Each structure stands twice: as structure tokens, then as C-alpha cells.
Short mmCIF file of C-alpha atoms in Angstrom, two decimals:
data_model
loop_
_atom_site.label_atom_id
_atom_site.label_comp_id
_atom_site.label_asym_id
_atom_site.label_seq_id
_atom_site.Cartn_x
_atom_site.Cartn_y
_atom_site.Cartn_z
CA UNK A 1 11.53 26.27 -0.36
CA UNK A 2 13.84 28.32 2.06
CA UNK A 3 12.44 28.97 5.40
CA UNK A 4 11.59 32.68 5.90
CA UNK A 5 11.67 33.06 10.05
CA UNK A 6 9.28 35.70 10.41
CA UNK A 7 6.36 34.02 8.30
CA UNK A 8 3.48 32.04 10.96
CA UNK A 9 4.18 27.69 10.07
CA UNK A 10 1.19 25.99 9.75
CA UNK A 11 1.04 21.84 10.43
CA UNK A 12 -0.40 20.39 6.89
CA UNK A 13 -3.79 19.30 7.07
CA UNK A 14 -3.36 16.02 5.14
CA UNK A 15 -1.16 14.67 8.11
CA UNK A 16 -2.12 13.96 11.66
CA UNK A 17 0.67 14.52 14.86
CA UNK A 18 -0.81 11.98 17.37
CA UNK A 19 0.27 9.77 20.45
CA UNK A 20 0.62 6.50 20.04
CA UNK A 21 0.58 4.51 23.09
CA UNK A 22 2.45 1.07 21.43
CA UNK A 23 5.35 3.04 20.64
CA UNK A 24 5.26 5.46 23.46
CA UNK A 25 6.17 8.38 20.95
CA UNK A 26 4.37 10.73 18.81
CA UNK A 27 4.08 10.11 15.05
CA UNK A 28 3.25 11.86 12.12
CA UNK A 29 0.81 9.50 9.83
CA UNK A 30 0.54 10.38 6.17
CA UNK A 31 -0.93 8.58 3.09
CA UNK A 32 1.61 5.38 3.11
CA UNK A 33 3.94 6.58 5.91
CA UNK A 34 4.29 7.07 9.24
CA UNK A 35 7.25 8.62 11.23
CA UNK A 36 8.27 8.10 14.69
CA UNK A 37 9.21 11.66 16.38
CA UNK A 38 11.74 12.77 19.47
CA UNK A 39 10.55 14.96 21.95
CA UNK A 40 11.94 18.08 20.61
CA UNK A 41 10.43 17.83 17.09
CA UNK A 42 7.04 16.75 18.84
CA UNK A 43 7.37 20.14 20.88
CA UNK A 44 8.55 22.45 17.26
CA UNK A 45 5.66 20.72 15.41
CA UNK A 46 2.96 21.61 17.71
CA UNK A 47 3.66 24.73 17.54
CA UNK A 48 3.14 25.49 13.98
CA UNK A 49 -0.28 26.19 14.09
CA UNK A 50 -1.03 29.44 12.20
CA UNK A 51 0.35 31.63 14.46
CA UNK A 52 3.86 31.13 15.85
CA UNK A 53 6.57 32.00 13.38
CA UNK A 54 10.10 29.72 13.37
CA UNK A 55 11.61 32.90 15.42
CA UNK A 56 8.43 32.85 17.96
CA UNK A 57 9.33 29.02 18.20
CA UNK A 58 12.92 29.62 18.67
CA UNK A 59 11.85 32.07 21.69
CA UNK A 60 9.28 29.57 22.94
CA UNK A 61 11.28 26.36 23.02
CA UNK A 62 14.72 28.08 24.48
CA UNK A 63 12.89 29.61 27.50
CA UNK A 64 10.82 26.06 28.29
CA UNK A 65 13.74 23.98 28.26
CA UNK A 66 15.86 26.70 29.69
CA UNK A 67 18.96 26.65 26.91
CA UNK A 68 20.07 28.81 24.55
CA UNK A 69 22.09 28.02 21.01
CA UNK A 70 19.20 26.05 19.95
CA UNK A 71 18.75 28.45 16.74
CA UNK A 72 20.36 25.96 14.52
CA UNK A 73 19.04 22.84 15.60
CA UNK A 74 15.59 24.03 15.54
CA UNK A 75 15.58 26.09 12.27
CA UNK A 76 17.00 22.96 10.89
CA UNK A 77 14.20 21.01 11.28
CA UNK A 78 11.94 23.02 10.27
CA UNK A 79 13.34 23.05 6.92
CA UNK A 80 13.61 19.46 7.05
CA UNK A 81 9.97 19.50 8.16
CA UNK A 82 9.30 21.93 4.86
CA UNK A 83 11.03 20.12 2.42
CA UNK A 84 8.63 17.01 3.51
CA UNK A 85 5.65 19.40 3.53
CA UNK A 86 5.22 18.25 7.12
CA UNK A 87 4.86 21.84 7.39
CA UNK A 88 4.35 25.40 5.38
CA UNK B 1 0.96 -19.44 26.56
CA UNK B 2 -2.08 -18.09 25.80
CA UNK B 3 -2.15 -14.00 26.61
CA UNK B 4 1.51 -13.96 26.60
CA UNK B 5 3.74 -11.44 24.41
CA UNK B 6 6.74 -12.65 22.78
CA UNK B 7 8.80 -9.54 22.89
CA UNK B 8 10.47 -10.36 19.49
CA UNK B 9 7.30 -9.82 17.97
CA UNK B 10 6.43 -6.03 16.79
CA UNK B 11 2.79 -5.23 16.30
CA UNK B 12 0.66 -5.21 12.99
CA UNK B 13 1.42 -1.19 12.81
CA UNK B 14 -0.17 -1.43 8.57
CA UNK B 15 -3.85 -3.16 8.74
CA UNK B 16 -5.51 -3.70 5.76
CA UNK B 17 -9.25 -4.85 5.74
CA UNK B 18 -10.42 -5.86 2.61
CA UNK B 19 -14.28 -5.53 2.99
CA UNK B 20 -15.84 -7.39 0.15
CA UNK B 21 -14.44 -9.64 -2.87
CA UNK B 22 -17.36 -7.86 -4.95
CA UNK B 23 -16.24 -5.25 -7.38
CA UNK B 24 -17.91 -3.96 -10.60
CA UNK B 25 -14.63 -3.73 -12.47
CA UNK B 26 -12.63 -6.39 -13.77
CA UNK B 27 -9.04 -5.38 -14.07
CA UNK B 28 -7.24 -8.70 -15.34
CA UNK B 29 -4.35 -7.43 -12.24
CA UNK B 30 -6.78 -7.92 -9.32
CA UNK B 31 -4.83 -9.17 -6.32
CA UNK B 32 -7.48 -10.80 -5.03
CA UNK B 33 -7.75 -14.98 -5.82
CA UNK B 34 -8.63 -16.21 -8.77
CA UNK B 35 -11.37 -18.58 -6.52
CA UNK B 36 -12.86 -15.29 -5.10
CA UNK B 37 -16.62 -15.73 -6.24
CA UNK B 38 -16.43 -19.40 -3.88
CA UNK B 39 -15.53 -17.28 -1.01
CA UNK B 40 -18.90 -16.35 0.96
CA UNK B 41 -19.70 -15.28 4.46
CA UNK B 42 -18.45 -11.72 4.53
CA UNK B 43 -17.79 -10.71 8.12
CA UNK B 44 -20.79 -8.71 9.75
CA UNK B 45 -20.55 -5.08 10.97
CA UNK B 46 -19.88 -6.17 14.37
CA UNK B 47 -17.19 -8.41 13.45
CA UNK B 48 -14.96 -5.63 11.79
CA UNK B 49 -15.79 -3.16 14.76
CA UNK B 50 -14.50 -5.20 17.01
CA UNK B 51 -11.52 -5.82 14.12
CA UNK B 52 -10.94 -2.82 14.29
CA UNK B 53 -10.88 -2.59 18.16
CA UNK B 54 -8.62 -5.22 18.51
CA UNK B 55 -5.89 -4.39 16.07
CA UNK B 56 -5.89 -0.76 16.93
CA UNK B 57 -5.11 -1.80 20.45
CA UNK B 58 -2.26 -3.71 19.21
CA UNK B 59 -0.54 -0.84 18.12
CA UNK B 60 -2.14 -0.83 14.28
CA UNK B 61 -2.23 2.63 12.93
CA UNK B 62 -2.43 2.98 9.34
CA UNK B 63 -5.93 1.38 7.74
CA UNK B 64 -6.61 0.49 4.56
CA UNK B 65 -10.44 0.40 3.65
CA UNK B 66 -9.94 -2.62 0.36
CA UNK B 67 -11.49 -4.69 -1.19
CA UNK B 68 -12.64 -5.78 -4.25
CA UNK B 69 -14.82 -2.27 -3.96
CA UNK B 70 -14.69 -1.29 -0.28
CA UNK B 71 -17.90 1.34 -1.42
CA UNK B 72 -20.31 -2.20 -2.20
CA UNK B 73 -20.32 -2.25 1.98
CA UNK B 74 -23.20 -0.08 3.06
CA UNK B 75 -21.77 -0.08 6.63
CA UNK B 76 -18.59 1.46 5.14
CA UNK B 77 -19.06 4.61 7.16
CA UNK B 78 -19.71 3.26 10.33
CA UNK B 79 -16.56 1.69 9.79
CA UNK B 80 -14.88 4.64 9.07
CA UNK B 81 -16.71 6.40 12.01
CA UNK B 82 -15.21 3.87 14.37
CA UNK B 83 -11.74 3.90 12.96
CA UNK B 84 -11.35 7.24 13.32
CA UNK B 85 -12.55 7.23 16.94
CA UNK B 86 -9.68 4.74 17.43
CA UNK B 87 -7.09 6.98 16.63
CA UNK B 88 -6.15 5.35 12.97
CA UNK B 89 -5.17 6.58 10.09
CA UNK B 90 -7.47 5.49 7.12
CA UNK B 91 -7.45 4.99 3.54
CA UNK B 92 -10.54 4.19 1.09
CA UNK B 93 -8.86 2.23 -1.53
CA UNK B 94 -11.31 2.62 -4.56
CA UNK B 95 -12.02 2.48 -8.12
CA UNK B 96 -14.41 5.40 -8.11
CA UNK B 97 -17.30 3.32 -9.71
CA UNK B 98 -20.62 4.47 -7.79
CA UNK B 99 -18.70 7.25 -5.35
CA UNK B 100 -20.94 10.25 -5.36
CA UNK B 101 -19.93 13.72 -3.63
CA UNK B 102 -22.61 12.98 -0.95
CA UNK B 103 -20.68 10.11 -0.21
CA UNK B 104 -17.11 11.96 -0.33
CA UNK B 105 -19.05 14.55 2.15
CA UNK B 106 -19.93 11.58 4.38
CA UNK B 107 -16.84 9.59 4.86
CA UNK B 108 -15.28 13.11 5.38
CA UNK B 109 -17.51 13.57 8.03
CA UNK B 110 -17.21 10.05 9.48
CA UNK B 111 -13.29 10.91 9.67
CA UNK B 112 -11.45 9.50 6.33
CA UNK B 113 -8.48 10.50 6.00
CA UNK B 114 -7.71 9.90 2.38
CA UNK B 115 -8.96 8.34 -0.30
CA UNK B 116 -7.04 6.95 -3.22
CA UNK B 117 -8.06 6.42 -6.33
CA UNK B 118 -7.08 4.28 -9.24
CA UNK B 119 -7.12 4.89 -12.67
CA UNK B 120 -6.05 2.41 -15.75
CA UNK B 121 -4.94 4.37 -18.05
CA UNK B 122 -4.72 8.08 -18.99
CA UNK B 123 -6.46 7.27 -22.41
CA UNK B 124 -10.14 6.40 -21.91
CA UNK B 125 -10.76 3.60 -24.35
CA UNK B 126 -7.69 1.36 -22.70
CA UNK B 127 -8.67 2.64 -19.07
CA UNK B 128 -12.62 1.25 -19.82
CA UNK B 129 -11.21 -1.57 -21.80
CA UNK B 130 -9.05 -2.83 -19.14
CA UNK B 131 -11.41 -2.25 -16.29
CA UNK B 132 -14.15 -4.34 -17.64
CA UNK B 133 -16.76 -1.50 -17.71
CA UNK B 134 -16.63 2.05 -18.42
CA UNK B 135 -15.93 4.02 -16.01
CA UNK B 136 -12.83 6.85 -16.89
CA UNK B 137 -14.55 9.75 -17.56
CA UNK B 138 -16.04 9.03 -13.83
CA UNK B 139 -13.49 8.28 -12.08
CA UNK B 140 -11.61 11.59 -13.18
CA UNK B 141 -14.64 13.18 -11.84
CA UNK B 142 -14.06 11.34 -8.34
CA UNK B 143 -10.48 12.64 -8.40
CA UNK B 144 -11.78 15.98 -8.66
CA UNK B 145 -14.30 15.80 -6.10
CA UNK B 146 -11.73 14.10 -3.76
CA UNK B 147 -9.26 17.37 -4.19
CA UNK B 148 -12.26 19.87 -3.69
CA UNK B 149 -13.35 17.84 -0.58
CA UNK B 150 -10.35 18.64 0.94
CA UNK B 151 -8.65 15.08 0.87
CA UNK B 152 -5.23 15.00 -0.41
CA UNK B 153 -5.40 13.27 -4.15
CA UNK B 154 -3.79 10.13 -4.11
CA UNK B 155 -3.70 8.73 -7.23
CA UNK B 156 -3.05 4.82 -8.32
CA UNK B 157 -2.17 3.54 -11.44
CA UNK B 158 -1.02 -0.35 -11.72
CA UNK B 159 1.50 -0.55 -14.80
CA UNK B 160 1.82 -3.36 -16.96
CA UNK B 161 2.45 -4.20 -20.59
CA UNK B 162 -0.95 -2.74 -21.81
CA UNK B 163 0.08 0.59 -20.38
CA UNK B 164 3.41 1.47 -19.83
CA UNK B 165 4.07 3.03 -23.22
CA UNK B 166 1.91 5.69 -21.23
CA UNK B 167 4.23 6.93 -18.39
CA UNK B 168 4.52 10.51 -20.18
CA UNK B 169 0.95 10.69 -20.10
CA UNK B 170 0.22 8.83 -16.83
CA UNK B 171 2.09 11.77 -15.21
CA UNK B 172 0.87 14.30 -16.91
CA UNK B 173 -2.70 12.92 -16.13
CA UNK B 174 -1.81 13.09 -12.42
CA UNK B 175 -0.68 16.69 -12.50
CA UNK B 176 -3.79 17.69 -14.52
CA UNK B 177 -5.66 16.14 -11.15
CA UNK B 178 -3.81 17.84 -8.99
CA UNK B 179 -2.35 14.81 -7.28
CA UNK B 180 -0.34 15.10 -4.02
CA UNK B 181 0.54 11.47 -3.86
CA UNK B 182 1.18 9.63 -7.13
CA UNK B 183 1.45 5.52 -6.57
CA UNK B 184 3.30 4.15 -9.97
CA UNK B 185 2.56 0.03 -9.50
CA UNK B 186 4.34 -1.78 -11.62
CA UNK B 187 1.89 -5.09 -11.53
CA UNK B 188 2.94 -7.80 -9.10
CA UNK B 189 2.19 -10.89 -10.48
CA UNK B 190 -0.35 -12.86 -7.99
CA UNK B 191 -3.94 -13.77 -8.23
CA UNK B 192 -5.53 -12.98 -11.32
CA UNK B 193 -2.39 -10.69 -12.36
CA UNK B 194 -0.18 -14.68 -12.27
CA UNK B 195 -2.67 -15.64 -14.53
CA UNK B 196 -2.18 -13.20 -17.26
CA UNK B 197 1.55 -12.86 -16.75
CA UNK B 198 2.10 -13.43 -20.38
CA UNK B 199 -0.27 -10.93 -21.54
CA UNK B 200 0.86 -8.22 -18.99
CA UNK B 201 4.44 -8.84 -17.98
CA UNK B 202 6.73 -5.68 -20.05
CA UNK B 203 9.78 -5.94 -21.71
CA UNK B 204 13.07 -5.12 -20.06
CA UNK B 205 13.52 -1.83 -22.49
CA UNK B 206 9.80 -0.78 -21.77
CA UNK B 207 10.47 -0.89 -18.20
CA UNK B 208 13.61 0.53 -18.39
CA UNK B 209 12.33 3.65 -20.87
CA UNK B 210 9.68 3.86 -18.50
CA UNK B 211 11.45 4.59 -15.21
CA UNK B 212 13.47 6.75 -16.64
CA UNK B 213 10.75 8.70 -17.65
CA UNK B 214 8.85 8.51 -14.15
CA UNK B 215 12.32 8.87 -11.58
CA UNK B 216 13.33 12.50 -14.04
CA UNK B 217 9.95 13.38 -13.20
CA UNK B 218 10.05 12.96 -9.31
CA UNK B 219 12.36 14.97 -9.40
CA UNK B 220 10.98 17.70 -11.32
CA UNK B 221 7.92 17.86 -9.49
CA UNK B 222 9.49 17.23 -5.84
CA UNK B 223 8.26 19.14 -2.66
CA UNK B 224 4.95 19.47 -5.02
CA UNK B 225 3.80 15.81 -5.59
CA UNK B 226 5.09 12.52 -4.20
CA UNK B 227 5.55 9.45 -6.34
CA UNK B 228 6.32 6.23 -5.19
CA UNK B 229 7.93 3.95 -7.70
CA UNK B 230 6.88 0.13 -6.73
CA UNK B 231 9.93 -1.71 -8.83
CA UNK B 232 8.93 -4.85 -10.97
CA UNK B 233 10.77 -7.30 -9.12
CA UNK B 234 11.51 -9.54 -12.14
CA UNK B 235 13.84 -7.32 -13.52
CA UNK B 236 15.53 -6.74 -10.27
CA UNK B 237 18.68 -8.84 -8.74
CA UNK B 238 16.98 -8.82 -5.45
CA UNK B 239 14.21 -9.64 -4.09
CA UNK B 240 11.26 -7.29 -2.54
CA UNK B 241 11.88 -6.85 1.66
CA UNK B 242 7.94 -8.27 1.14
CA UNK B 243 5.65 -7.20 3.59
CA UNK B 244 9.02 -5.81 5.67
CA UNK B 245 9.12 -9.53 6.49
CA UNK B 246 6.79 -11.86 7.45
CA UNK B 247 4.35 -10.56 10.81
CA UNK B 248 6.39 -8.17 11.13
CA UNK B 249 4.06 -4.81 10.24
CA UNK B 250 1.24 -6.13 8.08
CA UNK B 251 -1.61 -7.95 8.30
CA UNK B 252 -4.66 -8.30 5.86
CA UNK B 253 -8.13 -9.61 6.79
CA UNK B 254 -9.76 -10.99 4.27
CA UNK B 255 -13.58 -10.30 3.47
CA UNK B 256 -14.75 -14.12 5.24
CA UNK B 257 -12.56 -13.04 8.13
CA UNK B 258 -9.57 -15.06 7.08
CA UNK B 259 -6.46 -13.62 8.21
CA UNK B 260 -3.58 -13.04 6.36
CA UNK B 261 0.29 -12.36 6.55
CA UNK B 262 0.26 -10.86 3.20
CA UNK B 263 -2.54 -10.09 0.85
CA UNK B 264 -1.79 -12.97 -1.44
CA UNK B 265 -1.15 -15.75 1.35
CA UNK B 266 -4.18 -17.98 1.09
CA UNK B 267 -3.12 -19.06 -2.22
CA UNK B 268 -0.01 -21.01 -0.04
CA UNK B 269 -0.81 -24.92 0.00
CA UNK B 270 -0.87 -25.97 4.01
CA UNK B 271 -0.63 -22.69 5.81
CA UNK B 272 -4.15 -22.61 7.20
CA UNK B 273 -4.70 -18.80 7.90
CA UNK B 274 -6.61 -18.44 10.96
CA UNK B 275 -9.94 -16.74 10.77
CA UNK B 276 -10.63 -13.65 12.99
CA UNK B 277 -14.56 -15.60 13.59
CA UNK B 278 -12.51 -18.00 16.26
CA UNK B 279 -9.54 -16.15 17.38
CA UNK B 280 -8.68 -12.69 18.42
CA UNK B 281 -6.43 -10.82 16.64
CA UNK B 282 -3.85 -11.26 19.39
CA UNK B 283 -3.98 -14.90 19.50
CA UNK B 284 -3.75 -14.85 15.67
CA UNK B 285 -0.67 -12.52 15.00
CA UNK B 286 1.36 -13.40 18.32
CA UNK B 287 0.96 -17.46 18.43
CA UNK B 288 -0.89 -18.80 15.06
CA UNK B 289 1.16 -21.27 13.52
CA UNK B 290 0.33 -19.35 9.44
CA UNK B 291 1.79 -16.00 11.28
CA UNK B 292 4.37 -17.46 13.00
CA UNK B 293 5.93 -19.89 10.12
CA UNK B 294 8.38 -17.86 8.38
CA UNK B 295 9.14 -15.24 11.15
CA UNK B 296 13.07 -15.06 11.69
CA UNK B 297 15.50 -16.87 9.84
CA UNK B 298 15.32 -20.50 10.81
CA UNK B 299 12.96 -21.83 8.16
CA UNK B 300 15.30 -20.52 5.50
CA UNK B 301 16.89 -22.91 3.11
CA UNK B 302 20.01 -22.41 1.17
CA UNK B 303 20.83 -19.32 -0.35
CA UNK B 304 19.08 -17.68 2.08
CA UNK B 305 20.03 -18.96 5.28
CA UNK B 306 23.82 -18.42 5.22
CA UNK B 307 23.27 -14.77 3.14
CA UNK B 308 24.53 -11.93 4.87
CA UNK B 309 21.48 -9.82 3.13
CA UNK B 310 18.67 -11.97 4.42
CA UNK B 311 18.47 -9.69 7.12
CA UNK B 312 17.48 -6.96 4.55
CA UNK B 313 15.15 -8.61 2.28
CA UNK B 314 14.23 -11.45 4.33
CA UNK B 315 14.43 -14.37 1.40
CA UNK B 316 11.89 -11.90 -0.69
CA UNK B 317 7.96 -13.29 -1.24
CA UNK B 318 7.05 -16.42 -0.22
CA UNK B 319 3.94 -16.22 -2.38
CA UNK B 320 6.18 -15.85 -5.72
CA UNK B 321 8.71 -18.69 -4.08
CA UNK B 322 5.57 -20.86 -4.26
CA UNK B 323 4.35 -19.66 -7.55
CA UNK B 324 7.60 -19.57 -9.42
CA UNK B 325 9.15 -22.92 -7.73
CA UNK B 326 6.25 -24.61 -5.81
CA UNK B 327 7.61 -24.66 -3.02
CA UNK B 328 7.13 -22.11 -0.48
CA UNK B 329 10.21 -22.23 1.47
CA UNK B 330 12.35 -21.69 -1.35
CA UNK B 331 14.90 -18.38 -2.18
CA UNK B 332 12.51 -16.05 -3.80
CA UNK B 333 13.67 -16.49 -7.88
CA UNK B 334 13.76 -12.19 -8.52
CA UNK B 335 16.85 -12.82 -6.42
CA UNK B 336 19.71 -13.57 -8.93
CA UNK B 337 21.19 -16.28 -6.52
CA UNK B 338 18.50 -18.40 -6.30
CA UNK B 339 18.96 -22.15 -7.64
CA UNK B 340 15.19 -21.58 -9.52
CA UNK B 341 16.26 -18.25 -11.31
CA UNK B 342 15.62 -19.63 -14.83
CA UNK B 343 11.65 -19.52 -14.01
CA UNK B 344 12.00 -15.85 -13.93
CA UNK B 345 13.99 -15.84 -17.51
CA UNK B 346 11.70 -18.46 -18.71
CA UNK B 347 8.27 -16.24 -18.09
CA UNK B 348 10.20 -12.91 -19.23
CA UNK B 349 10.77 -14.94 -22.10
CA UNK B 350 7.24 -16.24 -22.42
CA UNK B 351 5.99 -13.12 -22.05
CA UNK B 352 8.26 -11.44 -24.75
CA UNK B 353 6.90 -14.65 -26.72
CA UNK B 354 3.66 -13.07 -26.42
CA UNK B 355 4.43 -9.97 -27.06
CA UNK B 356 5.77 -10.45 -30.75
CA UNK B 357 3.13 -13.14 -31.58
CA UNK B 358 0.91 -11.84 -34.26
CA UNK B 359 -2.24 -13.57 -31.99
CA UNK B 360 -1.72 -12.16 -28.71
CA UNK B 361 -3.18 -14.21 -25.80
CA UNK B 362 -6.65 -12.45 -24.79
CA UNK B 363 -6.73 -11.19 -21.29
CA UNK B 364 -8.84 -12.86 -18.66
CA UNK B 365 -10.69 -10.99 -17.05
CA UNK B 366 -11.52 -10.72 -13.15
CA UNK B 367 -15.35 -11.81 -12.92
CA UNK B 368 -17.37 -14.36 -10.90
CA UNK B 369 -17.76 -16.00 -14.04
CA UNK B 370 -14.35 -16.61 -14.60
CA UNK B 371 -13.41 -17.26 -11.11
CA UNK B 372 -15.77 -20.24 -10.56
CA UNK B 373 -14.69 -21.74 -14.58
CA UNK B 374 -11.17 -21.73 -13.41
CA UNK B 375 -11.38 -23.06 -9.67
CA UNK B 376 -13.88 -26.13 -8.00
#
């Protein structure tokens, strides 16, 4: 699966993104795994929720951290995050 | 000492709580000890909550609901209930026998996260023939209802020389399902599955048709299921990174409360596993003598010790070091440098033995009956 910008990412609903406190990071738990997330993958993840597209996210993200030439690093990840099916 | 944290130790991040020793099947694999019908006193509700409690604030995250047949426990969703409040993860690890939809409904409800279910064999007769009772036409009915329920489908099927001819089908069986997680176990050989080694135990070329078969699969069916491929160690030159080394991530609590390093550990002579009726689970994983005895590197013997690749696999399973050699301490024999290697050759060879012999050994199966025949 290629990642189409324009089309709204939705978080899978067989995983949970939560806090955990031991670690001090975020993690994504799935049946038999868990993985330990940075910041900015915390930030893309929660905002695939129905509605924000990888472009809105792109837009989004680059304005709250105040950078630009994030396109690449963030639309990365996201395909990363697809090809797991972290994401659709 | 008491209270304090050695920083070298992580926390028990995997928690498995194996409920109940009872089970209506009686798969002739079960990890559980061959003395399990001896072992009484199954911890109360109140006990696990506070389990629960205790490990979760340790940093535990993942859950695994176990058992024998976690679903004999009537409290099994308040347990659930109370897990999921606690932020964990949690798995129902179950045959299927006696799960209705209600009950799929319920634990939904109470906040399971998945449930995984195992089936022997894609061919009904073996599948109720190996399980002890029937139970495959069910079971494929609980897969359904798990997938309709909105769970993902995490399917389980334990491989061993009964079944392995199978893979092809096996697969094809979990894509009929609908599976999103496929767990391919080739059988460890502990507990009741050490006892039927002969009987059970594959041939090198069955193994190696097999995961051919199952790795051109994963491939073909990648970003759509997952499969993970648990490797018969006996065929291996290393040994398993078992348990990701010793109190390191897991820990196991046994139905009577007895905690555990690994699932198989209270079959080691001399360890004395604390039980979580005296001590908290803090006091047990940071300073009990059974979780602290093979932590780091300095109760090693030779290979191990001097190894540049202990710090990968940690000397492999101390269980199968004491099964294999009878000695606990020693180099786990699936590694290839171990001094005790030929026990590995000699019960591949046994079980090849077996294999051609026009009276195959019967199986034993898992049942009170023949756990208190074989054990005082």
C-alpha cells in the first residue's frame, strides 16, 4: 500500500496509543508487541483519526513546531506506520 | 533493602496470569506440569486484583488471561474489567470449549482486547483426537464470533509431529477465518509436551518442508495477516534468547499464586518460586532469590560465560538445561557448543526411532488422571 496524501488516516482499532508512565513514552500495544514511540510519531499518530489527511498533518505538525521541510520525514512514517497497519 | 530499586533491573513489561490448571481438553503439549491436578488453592478474586494492581504499577503492560482454560474462572470478567481500568493490554488465551457469543459480548464490554484462539489441527478428526474431546467444529465457530465481535482473530496452532504434514492446510484454515494474527508454535518440549517428546518431536525434513511452506506464505499474505514463526529450537545452532533473559520482561503467576520467571520454572529442583500470598510483586521480582538467580552473567558456566553471544541469547532455557542435562546451570544443549549437545541428537534420534517403529508410542494425554499416576 502507497500512501495517497489526500485520503483521511484512521489509527487501527485493534491497537491502543497510550502513556505509559514506567517508560515515560507513549507506546503502541498490539497482540504480542508493543513499541516504544518519539515525540514526533506520538504527535503524527494522534492525528489520524478519521479526519485529518497525511497533507492536513503535514500542515498541522509544521505550524506547531514552527519548521518547515518536514514533508519527508513525516510522509515517511506514515508509510512506515501503513505498512505495519498501525494505520489506514 | 527492602523497598529499594536496583536500577539494573527493568520491570515485568509481559505478565502472564494463568488463572486455573483446570481445562476440559487434553492436548498431550500442555505447558503446564505434569503434577498439575496436586496443585490446589487457586488464588481468590481479590488476590489477582490486587495482582493485577501491583504489576501494572510496575510498569507491566501486556496481559495474558491463561491457564489451563482461563473461561473455567467465573470472575474472569471482573478481571478483565479491572485490567482494563489499569491501562493493560489483555489477551484471553483459550481453547474455545464453552465460549458463547454472550460471553465474547461481555469480555468486550469489560475491555478485552483480544482473544486468541487455538486450534489443533485444520482436519477435525486429528484436531478432536488430539484435544482429548471434541471440540473443532466449535471452536471454528468461536473464531468466527471473535472476528464479528470486532476483536482482531488471532489464531494459535502448536505444531508437532502429529500435524505438521498440515502447514498447507493450517494456513489456508487461518485465511478461511479471517485471521489477522497467525501464531505457528512449533511445540516446546516442557511439561506434558517433555513427556511425549518421542511421540511429537518432527523430523528434520518435516520441519524443514514445513517452514518453507509457512515463511513463502508470510510473505504472500504480508500487510494482510501476521504470522509469527516460533522456531523448534532442536534443530537450531542456537539457543532461544528465552524469556529475553531471565527477569528481565516476563513473569508468570501461577494459578496457587506461585510466581514464576518463566512458565515452566517450577519444574527446576531448589529454586523455590516465591508465592504472590506472602510477598508483593515488588519484593518478588526486584529481591527474591528464584528471580534474581540467573539474572546477568555471573552464574554462567563454561561455554557460556566467556561467549561473546551470551549477551544475545543469554545461555538459552534454563528449564531445557535442566531437562536435557540435569543440571540447571548448564549451556542450554540447542546451542551447538554446548559440552551436552549429544542429548539433543540422542532424542531427535529417539524420536525418529519412534517415528519408523511399526508400534508407535501412544500419546499421554493431559488429564488429572494422568497427572496424579505419574507424580506423588
Amino acid at each position: 500500500m502507497t500512501l495517497d496524501p489526500t485520503q483521511p488516516l484512521s489509527f487501527s482499532p485493534f491497537l491502543r496509543l497510550q502513556w505509559e508512565e514506567a517508560q515515560q513514552k507513549h507506546v503502541i500495544l498490539y497482540p504480542e508487541g508493543i513499541v516504544e514511540l518519539n515525540v514526533p510519531s506520538t504527535e503524527i499518530l494522534r492525528l489520524c483519526d478519521g479526519t485529518h489527511t497525511a497533507e492536513d498533518i503535514l500542515v498541522e505538525l509544521e505550524e506547531k513546531f514552527n519548521q518547515t521541510g518536514l514533508k519527508n520525514d513525516i510522509f515517511g512514517f506514515i508509510e512506515v506506520a501503513i505498512e505495519n497497519g498501525w494505520v489506514s | 533493602m527492602a523497598g529499594s530499586v536496583n536500577s539494573k533491573i527493568t520491570p515485568p513489561r509481559w505478565l502472564l496470569a494463568e488463572l486455573t490448571y483446570s481445562c476440559p481438553l487434553q492436548c498431550p503439549y500442555c505447558a503446564n506440569p505434569i503434577n498439575f491436578a496436586r496443585i490446589n488453592n487457586e488464588l481468590s478474586t481479590e488476590d489477582w486484583l490486587r495482582v493485577l494492581s501491583e504489576a501494572r504499577a510496575m510498569g507491566s503492560v501486556q496481559l495474558g488471561f491463561s491457564g489451563g482454560e482461563p473461561l473455567v474462572r467465573q470472575d474472569l470478567s471482573v478481571l478483565v474489567a479491572h485490567a482494563r481500568k489499569l491501562g493493560y493490554f489483555s489477551n484471553l488465551i483459550t481453547s474455545g470449549y464453552g465460549m458463547t457469543e454472550a460471553k465474547i459480548v461481555e469480555l468486550k464490554e469489560a475491555g478485552l482486547d483480544h482473544i486468541q484462539v487455538s486450534i489443533q489441527s485444520p482436519e477435525k478428526t486429528l484436531n478432536d483426537e488430539l484435544a482429548g474431546t471434541e471440540s473443532y467444529d466449535h471452536k471454528r465457530e468461536v473464531a468466527r464470533l471473535v472476528k464479528k465481535n470486532g476483536y482482531p482473530m488471532v489464531l494459535c496452532v502448536v505444531i508437532h509431529r502429529k500435524n505438521i504434514h498440515q502447514m498447507r492446510d493450517i494456513l489456508e484454515m487461518a485465511n478461511d477465518l479471517g485471521a489477522d494474527y497467525l501464531e505457528l508454535a512449533n511445540t516446546q518440549y516442557y511439561g506434558w509436551a517433555h513427556l511425549n517428546r518421542d511421540q511429537l518431536l518432527p523430523t528434520k525434513e518435516q520441519f524443514e518442508e514445513a517452514e518453507a511452506i509457512a515463511q513463502a506464505y508470510k510473505e504472500k499474505v504480508k500487510g494482510k495477516m501476521k504470522i509469527y514463526y516460533v522456531v523448534p529450537d532442536f534443530y537450531e545452532d542456537r539457543p532461544k534468547a528465552c524469556m529475553n533473559g531471565w527477569g528481565t520482561t516476563f513473569l508468570t503467576i501461577a494459578p496457587d499464586g506461585t510466581a514464576l520467571p518463566c512458565h515452566s520454572a517450577r519444574e527446576l529442583p531448589g529454586l523455590n518460586c516465591p508465592n504472590v500470598k506472602d510477598l508483593s510483586i515488588h519484593e518478588i521480582w526486584h529481591h527474591s532469590p528464584a528471580f534474581n538467580r540467573f539474572r546477568g552473567f555471573e552464574w554462567m558456566k563454561e561455554p557460556c560465560r566467556s561467549c561473546p553471544e551470551k549477551v544475545k541469547d543469554f545461555g538459552g532455557c534454563r528449564c531445557q538445561a535442566y531437562l536435557l542435562t540435569g543440571d540447571m546451570n548448564s549451556t542450554d544443549p540447542a546451542c551447538s557448543l554446548s559440552p551436552d549437545r549429544q542429548r539433543v541428537y540422542e532424542a531427535i534420534f529417539q524420536a525418529r526411532h519412534d517415528a519408523e517403529s511399526a508400534v508407535a508410542k501412544p500419546l499421554v494425554f493431559r488429564n488429572p488422571k494422568n497427572s496424579k499416576n505419574l507424580t506423588f
